[in-house]
């Protein structure tokens, strides 16, 4: 049985080892340049950090003065533990789901996160522009950025601050979302902000057999207790159904996890210092500046220091009503495909936060419904039927939002 060309191109994309910490961006850029040539798209590359290309494939609209549509995806993927995979993670093995070969699973790192999205954009443009010879009102830019999986600091963060980004005149951006084991399409209109904070306490030292006062541990323990209580309170909110009986999502609460703990040199020596690191993800409903001040005050109250390893200070969200001129068109395109929209706050961080902070409305969508969540997992895969459905999805959505007057 022959493989569809769109599937074969997807397999080729998956086989490019854009895996952190040494992603092969050069081969990836050449692949994208070839796609641009085949599709008749304008092609440009800009490196804000050497060896980390931002690649843009542009389809000019009939009214290029109108704000454009950004189709964003990242090209890098997270590392793998090959011994836990059933198939080599960069072979993109195509495995039949039944004896008749009615469908296939394509196993590869990045298949869900997020090469199905980037490839879906290009195949949708291929259908609209090349096969159907349609023209969009607004210019469409398919943007492929590096290093999202390690924070996007050398990719999207620098890109949105550039004159090249300003020249795109972006009106709406689509970016990655997450699969849903349920039937609805998850649409992320905001995301929780990372707060990685390390509390450092210093105190008196001495022999472990003595009652030594003012130790580092005495200062640090109340801080840890306070944040673990915050964690418990937020967990109870998360477990409490909404007024309509539906389950809350992680995006509605703030999570706090103790991820680093360090102190001591040996059992009989009271340590001079102790530290605790927390990974906190703040819901956009929180006042981020006030939250930071509270943590600083907590540390000061107990004679410790608060060191912010990472702190995101913007809680912008994208409107999902008629105040956003693109939302009605987007929603109609989705529901026309028989999908229900499930609006959510993304529980972690994506490059959408840079776009929203720059004032660009951004919606995170990965069109995988009734599918397991496999991002960063062993044996990551998508079904061939899901890829084909994603192409249908993006063709409809792009045609809708790119033709908003």
Short mmCIF file of C-alpha atoms in Angstrom, two decimals:
data_model
loop_
_atom_site.label_atom_id
_atom_site.label_comp_id
_atom_site.label_asym_id
_atom_site.label_seq_id
_atom_site.Cartn_x
_atom_site.Cartn_y
_atom_site.Cartn_z
CA UNK A 1 0.00 0.00 0.00
CA UNK A 2 1.42 3.36 -1.03
CA UNK A 3 1.92 6.16 1.47
CA UNK A 4 0.14 9.45 0.86
CA UNK A 5 2.55 12.25 -0.09
CA UNK A 6 1.37 14.39 2.87
CA UNK A 7 2.16 11.51 5.23
CA UNK A 8 5.53 10.89 3.60
CA UNK A 9 6.48 14.54 4.04
CA UNK A 10 5.44 14.32 7.69
CA UNK A 11 7.65 11.28 8.18
CA UNK A 12 10.55 13.14 6.59
CA UNK A 13 10.03 16.07 8.97
CA UNK A 14 9.90 13.75 11.99
CA UNK A 15 13.15 12.07 11.00
CA UNK A 16 15.06 15.33 11.29
CA UNK A 17 16.76 15.13 14.69
CA UNK A 18 15.90 18.54 16.07
CA UNK A 19 16.37 17.14 19.58
CA UNK A 20 17.71 19.20 22.45
CA UNK A 21 20.40 19.94 23.47
CA UNK A 22 21.94 19.77 19.95
CA UNK A 23 19.05 20.14 17.50
CA UNK A 24 19.82 19.78 13.79
CA UNK A 25 18.34 23.11 12.75
CA UNK A 26 20.36 23.21 9.53
CA UNK A 27 18.67 20.15 8.01
CA UNK A 28 15.31 21.37 9.26
CA UNK A 29 15.77 24.76 7.60
CA UNK A 30 16.65 23.10 4.29
CA UNK A 31 13.52 20.96 4.55
CA UNK A 32 11.36 24.03 5.16
CA UNK A 33 13.02 25.91 2.30
CA UNK A 34 12.13 23.08 -0.04
CA UNK A 35 8.51 23.21 1.16
CA UNK A 36 8.44 26.95 0.48
CA UNK A 37 9.73 26.39 -3.06
CA UNK A 38 7.15 23.70 -3.76
CA UNK A 39 4.33 25.89 -2.41
CA UNK A 40 5.49 29.12 -4.03
CA UNK A 41 5.86 30.86 -0.67
CA UNK A 42 8.24 33.67 0.23
CA UNK A 43 11.05 32.32 2.38
CA UNK A 44 13.25 34.08 4.93
CA UNK A 45 15.55 33.08 7.76
CA UNK A 46 16.84 35.19 10.62
CA UNK A 47 19.17 34.16 13.43
CA UNK A 48 19.06 36.33 16.56
CA UNK A 49 21.50 33.87 18.13
CA UNK A 50 23.96 32.10 15.83
CA UNK A 51 22.79 28.63 14.82
CA UNK A 52 19.22 29.16 16.01
CA UNK A 53 17.12 30.09 12.96
CA UNK A 54 13.67 31.63 12.90
CA UNK A 55 12.20 30.51 9.57
CA UNK A 56 9.25 32.33 7.95
CA UNK A 57 7.22 31.07 4.98
CA UNK A 58 4.88 33.82 3.78
CA UNK A 59 1.75 33.70 1.61
CA UNK A 60 0.86 37.30 0.63
CA UNK A 61 -2.82 38.19 0.81
CA UNK A 62 -4.87 40.33 -1.51
CA UNK A 63 -4.99 43.04 1.16
CA UNK A 64 -1.47 42.91 2.62
CA UNK A 65 -2.05 46.13 4.55
CA UNK A 66 -4.39 44.25 6.91
CA UNK A 67 -2.92 42.66 10.06
CA UNK A 68 -1.59 39.23 9.17
CA UNK A 69 -2.14 35.70 10.47
CA UNK A 70 0.78 34.00 12.24
CA UNK A 71 0.92 30.19 12.20
CA UNK A 72 3.56 29.49 14.82
CA UNK A 73 5.31 26.25 15.68
CA UNK A 74 8.60 25.27 17.24
CA UNK A 75 10.98 22.91 15.49
CA UNK A 76 12.91 21.57 18.49
CA UNK A 77 11.88 18.49 20.47
CA UNK A 78 12.76 17.20 23.93
CA UNK A 79 15.35 14.49 24.62
CA UNK A 80 14.46 10.80 24.59
CA UNK A 81 15.27 7.68 26.59
CA UNK A 82 15.53 5.27 23.68
CA UNK A 83 15.56 2.16 25.88
CA UNK A 84 11.93 2.85 26.79
CA UNK A 85 10.71 3.18 23.19
CA UNK A 86 9.23 0.31 21.20
CA UNK A 87 10.54 1.87 17.98
CA UNK A 88 13.52 4.17 17.35
CA UNK A 89 12.26 7.68 18.19
CA UNK A 90 13.60 9.29 15.02
CA UNK A 91 12.71 6.55 12.54
CA UNK A 92 9.05 7.65 12.38
CA UNK A 93 7.96 4.02 12.21
CA UNK A 94 4.55 3.61 10.55
CA UNK A 95 2.80 0.76 12.34
CA UNK A 96 -0.61 -0.62 11.35
CA UNK A 97 -3.28 -0.46 14.05
CA UNK A 98 -4.96 -3.64 12.77
CA UNK A 99 -4.38 -6.53 10.38
CA UNK A 100 -6.25 -4.75 7.59
CA UNK A 101 -4.10 -1.62 7.81
CA UNK A 102 -7.10 0.67 8.16
CA UNK A 103 -4.98 3.13 10.10
CA UNK A 104 -1.36 3.56 11.20
CA UNK A 105 0.47 4.92 14.20
CA UNK A 106 3.52 7.03 13.42
CA UNK A 107 5.95 6.77 16.32
CA UNK A 108 8.40 9.64 16.68
CA UNK A 109 9.61 12.24 19.13
CA UNK A 110 7.84 15.47 18.26
CA UNK A 111 4.90 13.81 16.53
CA UNK A 112 2.46 15.39 19.00
CA UNK A 113 4.72 18.13 20.31
CA UNK A 114 4.53 19.78 17.88
CA UNK A 115 5.47 18.73 14.37
CA UNK A 116 1.92 17.64 13.56
CA UNK A 117 0.95 21.28 14.00
CA UNK A 118 3.72 22.81 11.89
CA UNK A 119 3.28 20.19 9.19
CA UNK A 120 -0.50 20.62 9.35
CA UNK A 121 -0.07 24.31 8.56
CA UNK A 122 2.04 23.59 5.47
CA UNK A 123 -0.22 20.84 4.13
CA UNK A 124 -3.26 23.05 4.66
CA UNK A 125 -1.59 25.84 2.68
CA UNK A 126 -0.67 23.29 0.00
CA UNK A 127 -4.33 22.37 -0.31
CA UNK A 128 -5.66 25.94 -0.30
CA UNK A 129 -3.00 27.59 -2.45
CA UNK A 130 -1.71 24.90 -4.79
CA UNK A 131 -4.54 22.40 -5.15
CA UNK A 132 -7.58 24.68 -4.82
CA UNK A 133 -5.81 27.82 -6.12
CA UNK A 134 -7.49 29.98 -3.51
CA UNK A 135 -6.31 33.38 -2.35
CA UNK A 136 -6.58 34.74 1.18
CA UNK A 137 -7.50 38.31 2.07
CA UNK A 138 -4.82 38.57 4.75
CA UNK A 139 -1.19 37.58 4.47
CA UNK A 140 -0.39 34.29 6.20
CA UNK A 141 3.02 33.65 7.78
CA UNK A 142 4.03 30.13 8.81
CA UNK A 143 6.72 30.72 11.44
CA UNK A 144 9.07 28.00 12.66
CA UNK A 145 11.04 28.96 15.77
CA UNK A 146 13.87 27.30 17.69
CA UNK A 147 14.37 26.40 21.35
CA UNK A 148 10.81 26.55 22.69
CA UNK A 149 11.51 23.42 24.68
CA UNK A 150 14.21 25.23 26.67
CA UNK A 151 12.29 28.46 27.20
CA UNK A 152 12.31 30.18 23.81
CA UNK A 153 14.73 32.84 25.03
CA UNK A 154 16.94 32.61 21.91
CA UNK A 155 13.95 32.09 19.63
CA UNK A 156 10.51 33.61 20.04
CA UNK A 157 11.50 35.99 22.83
CA UNK A 158 14.08 37.74 20.65
CA UNK A 159 11.96 37.43 17.52
CA UNK A 160 8.99 39.37 18.96
CA UNK A 161 11.38 42.18 19.92
CA UNK A 162 12.76 42.46 16.38
CA UNK A 163 12.00 44.74 13.47
CA UNK A 164 11.28 41.64 11.38
CA UNK A 165 8.45 40.69 13.70
CA UNK A 166 7.07 44.22 13.72
CA UNK A 167 7.05 44.14 9.90
CA UNK A 168 4.72 41.13 9.94
CA UNK A 169 1.95 43.35 11.39
CA UNK A 170 0.44 40.38 13.22
CA UNK A 171 -3.28 40.40 13.95
CA UNK A 172 -3.74 36.84 15.25
CA UNK A 173 -1.45 33.93 16.04
CA UNK A 174 -2.14 30.23 16.23
CA UNK A 175 0.25 28.12 18.27
CA UNK A 176 0.42 24.74 20.00
CA UNK A 177 -2.16 23.33 22.35
CA UNK A 178 -2.53 19.85 23.77
CA UNK A 179 -4.29 16.62 22.88
CA UNK A 180 -7.57 15.83 24.62
CA UNK A 181 -8.58 12.30 25.63
CA UNK A 182 -12.15 13.60 25.46
CA UNK A 183 -14.23 14.62 22.45
CA UNK A 184 -13.87 18.41 22.63
CA UNK A 185 -11.18 20.56 21.02
CA UNK A 186 -9.04 22.26 23.65
CA UNK A 187 -8.41 25.91 22.79
CA UNK A 188 -5.94 27.69 25.06
CA UNK A 189 -6.43 31.46 25.33
CA UNK A 190 -3.81 32.03 28.03
CA UNK A 191 -1.32 30.15 30.13
CA UNK A 192 0.02 29.92 33.63
CA UNK A 193 3.18 31.85 34.34
CA UNK A 194 6.32 30.19 35.69
CA UNK A 195 7.75 31.33 39.00
CA UNK A 196 10.90 29.37 39.84
CA UNK A 197 12.09 30.61 43.19
CA UNK A 198 14.92 29.48 45.45
CA UNK A 199 14.85 30.33 49.15
CA UNK A 200 18.27 30.50 50.82
CA UNK A 201 18.67 30.55 54.59
CA UNK A 202 21.89 30.97 56.55
CA UNK A 203 22.37 30.46 60.26
CA UNK A 204 24.50 29.33 63.14
CA UNK A 205 26.50 26.13 62.89
CA UNK A 206 28.08 23.70 65.35
CA UNK A 207 28.02 20.14 66.64
CA UNK A 208 24.94 18.09 65.87
CA UNK A 209 24.58 17.05 69.53
CA UNK A 210 23.77 20.60 70.74
CA UNK A 211 20.64 22.82 70.85
CA UNK A 212 21.94 25.47 68.50
CA UNK A 213 19.53 28.34 67.91
CA UNK A 214 19.10 30.46 64.82
CA UNK A 215 19.99 27.67 62.40
CA UNK A 216 19.44 27.76 58.66
CA UNK A 217 16.91 24.92 58.92
CA UNK A 218 14.83 26.81 61.52
CA UNK A 219 14.53 29.69 59.08
CA UNK A 220 13.83 27.58 56.01
CA UNK A 221 11.26 25.12 57.39
CA UNK A 222 8.48 27.72 57.99
CA UNK A 223 8.91 28.95 54.41
CA UNK A 224 8.55 25.41 53.07
CA UNK A 225 5.53 24.84 55.32
CA UNK A 226 3.88 28.04 54.05
CA UNK A 227 4.24 27.04 50.41
CA UNK A 228 3.13 23.47 51.04
CA UNK A 229 0.00 24.91 52.68
CA UNK A 230 -0.54 27.08 49.60
CA UNK A 231 -0.20 23.91 47.54
CA UNK A 232 -2.80 22.11 49.65
CA UNK A 233 -5.26 25.01 49.48
CA UNK A 234 -4.96 25.23 45.69
CA UNK A 235 -5.28 21.45 45.37
CA UNK A 236 -8.57 21.55 47.25
CA UNK A 237 -9.84 24.30 44.94
CA UNK A 238 -8.80 22.20 41.95
CA UNK A 239 -10.65 19.16 43.29
CA UNK A 240 -13.82 21.15 44.00
CA UNK A 241 -16.19 21.11 40.99
CA UNK A 242 -17.38 24.34 39.48
CA UNK A 243 -20.91 25.56 40.23
CA UNK A 244 -22.19 23.72 37.14
CA UNK A 245 -20.65 20.46 38.34
CA UNK A 246 -17.84 20.37 35.78
CA UNK A 247 -14.24 19.60 36.71
CA UNK A 248 -11.81 22.46 37.08
CA UNK A 249 -8.61 22.53 35.01
CA UNK A 250 -5.05 23.13 36.17
CA UNK A 251 -5.06 26.51 34.46
CA UNK A 252 -7.55 27.80 37.04
CA UNK A 253 -5.27 27.27 40.03
CA UNK A 254 -1.69 27.94 41.10
CA UNK A 255 0.48 24.88 41.64
CA UNK A 256 3.54 24.83 43.89
CA UNK A 257 5.99 21.95 44.01
CA UNK A 258 9.14 21.58 46.08
CA UNK A 259 11.65 20.46 43.45
CA UNK A 260 15.06 21.22 45.00
CA UNK A 261 16.25 20.78 48.58
CA UNK A 262 19.87 21.21 49.68
CA UNK A 263 21.73 21.40 52.98
CA UNK A 264 24.42 19.81 55.10
CA UNK A 265 27.84 18.19 54.83
CA UNK A 266 27.57 15.32 57.32
CA UNK A 267 25.26 14.01 60.06
CA UNK A 268 26.94 15.55 63.09
CA UNK A 269 27.44 19.07 61.72
CA UNK A 270 24.63 21.62 61.86
CA UNK A 271 24.73 23.21 58.37
CA UNK A 272 25.46 26.88 57.89
CA UNK A 273 23.05 27.14 54.96
CA UNK A 274 19.97 25.47 53.55
CA UNK A 275 17.97 26.08 50.39
CA UNK A 276 14.68 25.02 48.86
CA UNK A 277 13.62 25.47 45.25
CA UNK A 278 10.00 25.64 44.14
CA UNK A 279 8.40 25.34 40.71
CA UNK A 280 5.30 27.53 40.97
CA UNK A 281 2.89 28.01 38.06
CA UNK A 282 0.64 31.03 38.59
CA UNK A 283 -2.87 31.18 37.18
CA UNK A 284 -3.53 34.33 35.11
CA UNK A 285 -6.26 35.19 37.65
CA UNK A 286 -3.50 36.04 40.13
CA UNK A 287 -1.82 39.41 40.56
CA UNK A 288 1.73 38.43 39.64
CA UNK A 289 3.41 41.51 41.11
CA UNK A 290 1.59 41.02 44.42
CA UNK A 291 2.45 37.30 44.42
CA UNK A 292 6.13 38.10 44.03
CA UNK A 293 6.01 40.69 46.79
CA UNK A 294 4.39 38.11 49.08
CA UNK A 295 7.20 35.63 48.44
CA UNK A 296 9.83 38.28 49.08
CA UNK A 297 8.08 39.23 52.32
CA UNK A 298 7.85 35.56 53.33
CA UNK A 299 11.61 35.19 52.96
CA UNK A 300 12.36 38.42 54.81
CA UNK A 301 10.00 37.49 57.66
CA UNK A 302 12.02 34.36 58.34
CA UNK A 303 15.47 35.83 57.80
CA UNK A 304 16.06 34.22 54.40
CA UNK A 305 16.60 35.36 50.81
CA UNK A 306 14.36 34.77 47.80
CA UNK A 307 16.18 34.27 44.50
CA UNK A 308 13.93 34.26 41.43
CA UNK A 309 15.45 31.91 38.87
CA UNK A 310 12.58 32.60 36.48
CA UNK A 311 9.58 34.87 36.87
CA UNK A 312 7.07 35.73 34.16
CA UNK A 313 5.33 39.02 34.91
CA UNK A 314 2.61 39.18 32.24
CA UNK A 315 -0.81 37.55 32.61
CA UNK A 316 -2.32 38.64 29.30
CA UNK A 317 -5.05 36.43 27.84
CA UNK A 318 -6.75 36.37 24.46
CA UNK A 319 -10.42 37.34 24.20
CA UNK A 320 -12.72 34.49 23.14
CA UNK A 321 -15.78 36.57 22.31
CA UNK A 322 -16.82 39.12 19.71
CA UNK A 323 -14.41 41.71 21.10
CA UNK A 324 -11.80 39.63 19.25
CA UNK A 325 -12.73 40.01 15.56
CA UNK A 326 -11.09 36.69 14.70
CA UNK A 327 -12.86 34.60 17.33
CA UNK A 328 -16.29 34.22 15.64
CA UNK A 329 -14.64 33.07 12.39
CA UNK A 330 -12.40 30.65 14.27
CA UNK A 331 -15.27 29.23 16.30
CA UNK A 332 -17.50 28.79 13.24
CA UNK A 333 -14.73 26.93 11.40
CA UNK A 334 -14.26 24.60 14.37
CA UNK A 335 -17.93 23.85 15.01
CA UNK A 336 -18.52 23.31 11.28
CA UNK A 337 -16.22 20.30 11.63
CA UNK A 338 -18.40 18.84 14.34
CA UNK A 339 -16.11 19.84 17.20
CA UNK A 340 -17.04 21.44 20.50
CA UNK A 341 -14.72 24.16 21.79
CA UNK A 342 -13.30 23.73 25.27
CA UNK A 343 -11.69 27.02 26.36
CA UNK A 344 -8.78 26.60 28.76
CA UNK A 345 -5.71 28.16 30.32
CA UNK A 346 -2.61 26.19 29.32
CA UNK A 347 -1.12 24.58 32.45
CA UNK A 348 2.53 25.15 31.47
CA UNK A 349 4.44 27.62 29.27
CA UNK A 350 4.56 27.97 25.47
CA UNK A 351 5.85 30.59 23.06
CA UNK A 352 2.34 32.10 23.02
CA UNK A 353 3.24 34.07 26.14
CA UNK A 354 5.73 36.13 24.16
CA UNK A 355 3.15 36.83 21.48
CA UNK A 356 0.48 37.85 23.97
CA UNK A 357 2.90 40.12 25.83
CA UNK A 358 3.68 41.76 22.49
CA UNK A 359 -0.03 42.50 22.10
CA UNK A 360 -0.84 39.75 19.58
CA UNK A 361 -3.94 37.64 20.32
CA UNK A 362 -2.85 33.98 20.38
CA UNK A 363 -4.82 30.75 20.47
CA UNK A 364 -3.13 27.46 21.32
CA UNK A 365 -4.62 24.54 19.40
CA UNK A 366 -3.45 21.02 18.66
CA UNK A 367 -6.31 19.29 16.80
CA UNK A 368 -6.08 15.89 18.51
CA UNK A 369 -9.35 14.80 20.09
CA UNK A 370 -9.99 11.44 21.76
CA UNK A 371 -6.22 11.01 21.79
CA UNK A 372 -3.81 10.31 24.65
CA UNK A 373 -1.56 13.11 25.90
CA UNK A 374 1.94 11.95 24.88
CA UNK A 375 4.00 15.12 24.76
CA UNK A 376 7.46 14.43 26.29
CA UNK A 377 6.44 10.79 26.88
CA UNK A 378 7.99 7.53 25.69
CA UNK A 379 6.46 6.07 22.51
CA UNK A 380 5.01 9.41 21.40
CA UNK A 381 2.84 8.87 18.33
CA UNK A 382 0.00 10.23 16.23
CA UNK A 383 -2.30 8.24 14.04
CA UNK A 384 -2.22 8.78 10.30
CA UNK A 385 -5.95 9.50 10.38
CA UNK A 386 -5.28 12.21 12.99
CA UNK A 387 -2.71 13.85 10.74
CA UNK A 388 -5.14 13.91 7.83
CA UNK A 389 -7.87 15.32 10.07
CA UNK A 390 -5.42 18.00 11.28
CA UNK A 391 -4.82 19.07 7.69
CA UNK A 392 -8.59 19.36 7.15
CA UNK A 393 -8.83 21.32 10.38
CA UNK A 394 -6.14 23.84 9.52
CA UNK A 395 -7.36 24.30 5.97
CA UNK A 396 -10.77 25.32 7.33
CA UNK A 397 -9.41 27.48 10.14
CA UNK A 398 -6.81 29.29 8.00
CA UNK A 399 -9.40 30.04 5.31
CA UNK A 400 -11.73 31.41 7.99
CA UNK A 401 -9.40 33.69 9.96
CA UNK A 402 -7.36 34.85 6.94
CA UNK A 403 -10.52 36.11 5.27
CA UNK A 404 -11.85 38.17 8.18
CA UNK A 405 -12.57 41.67 6.87
#
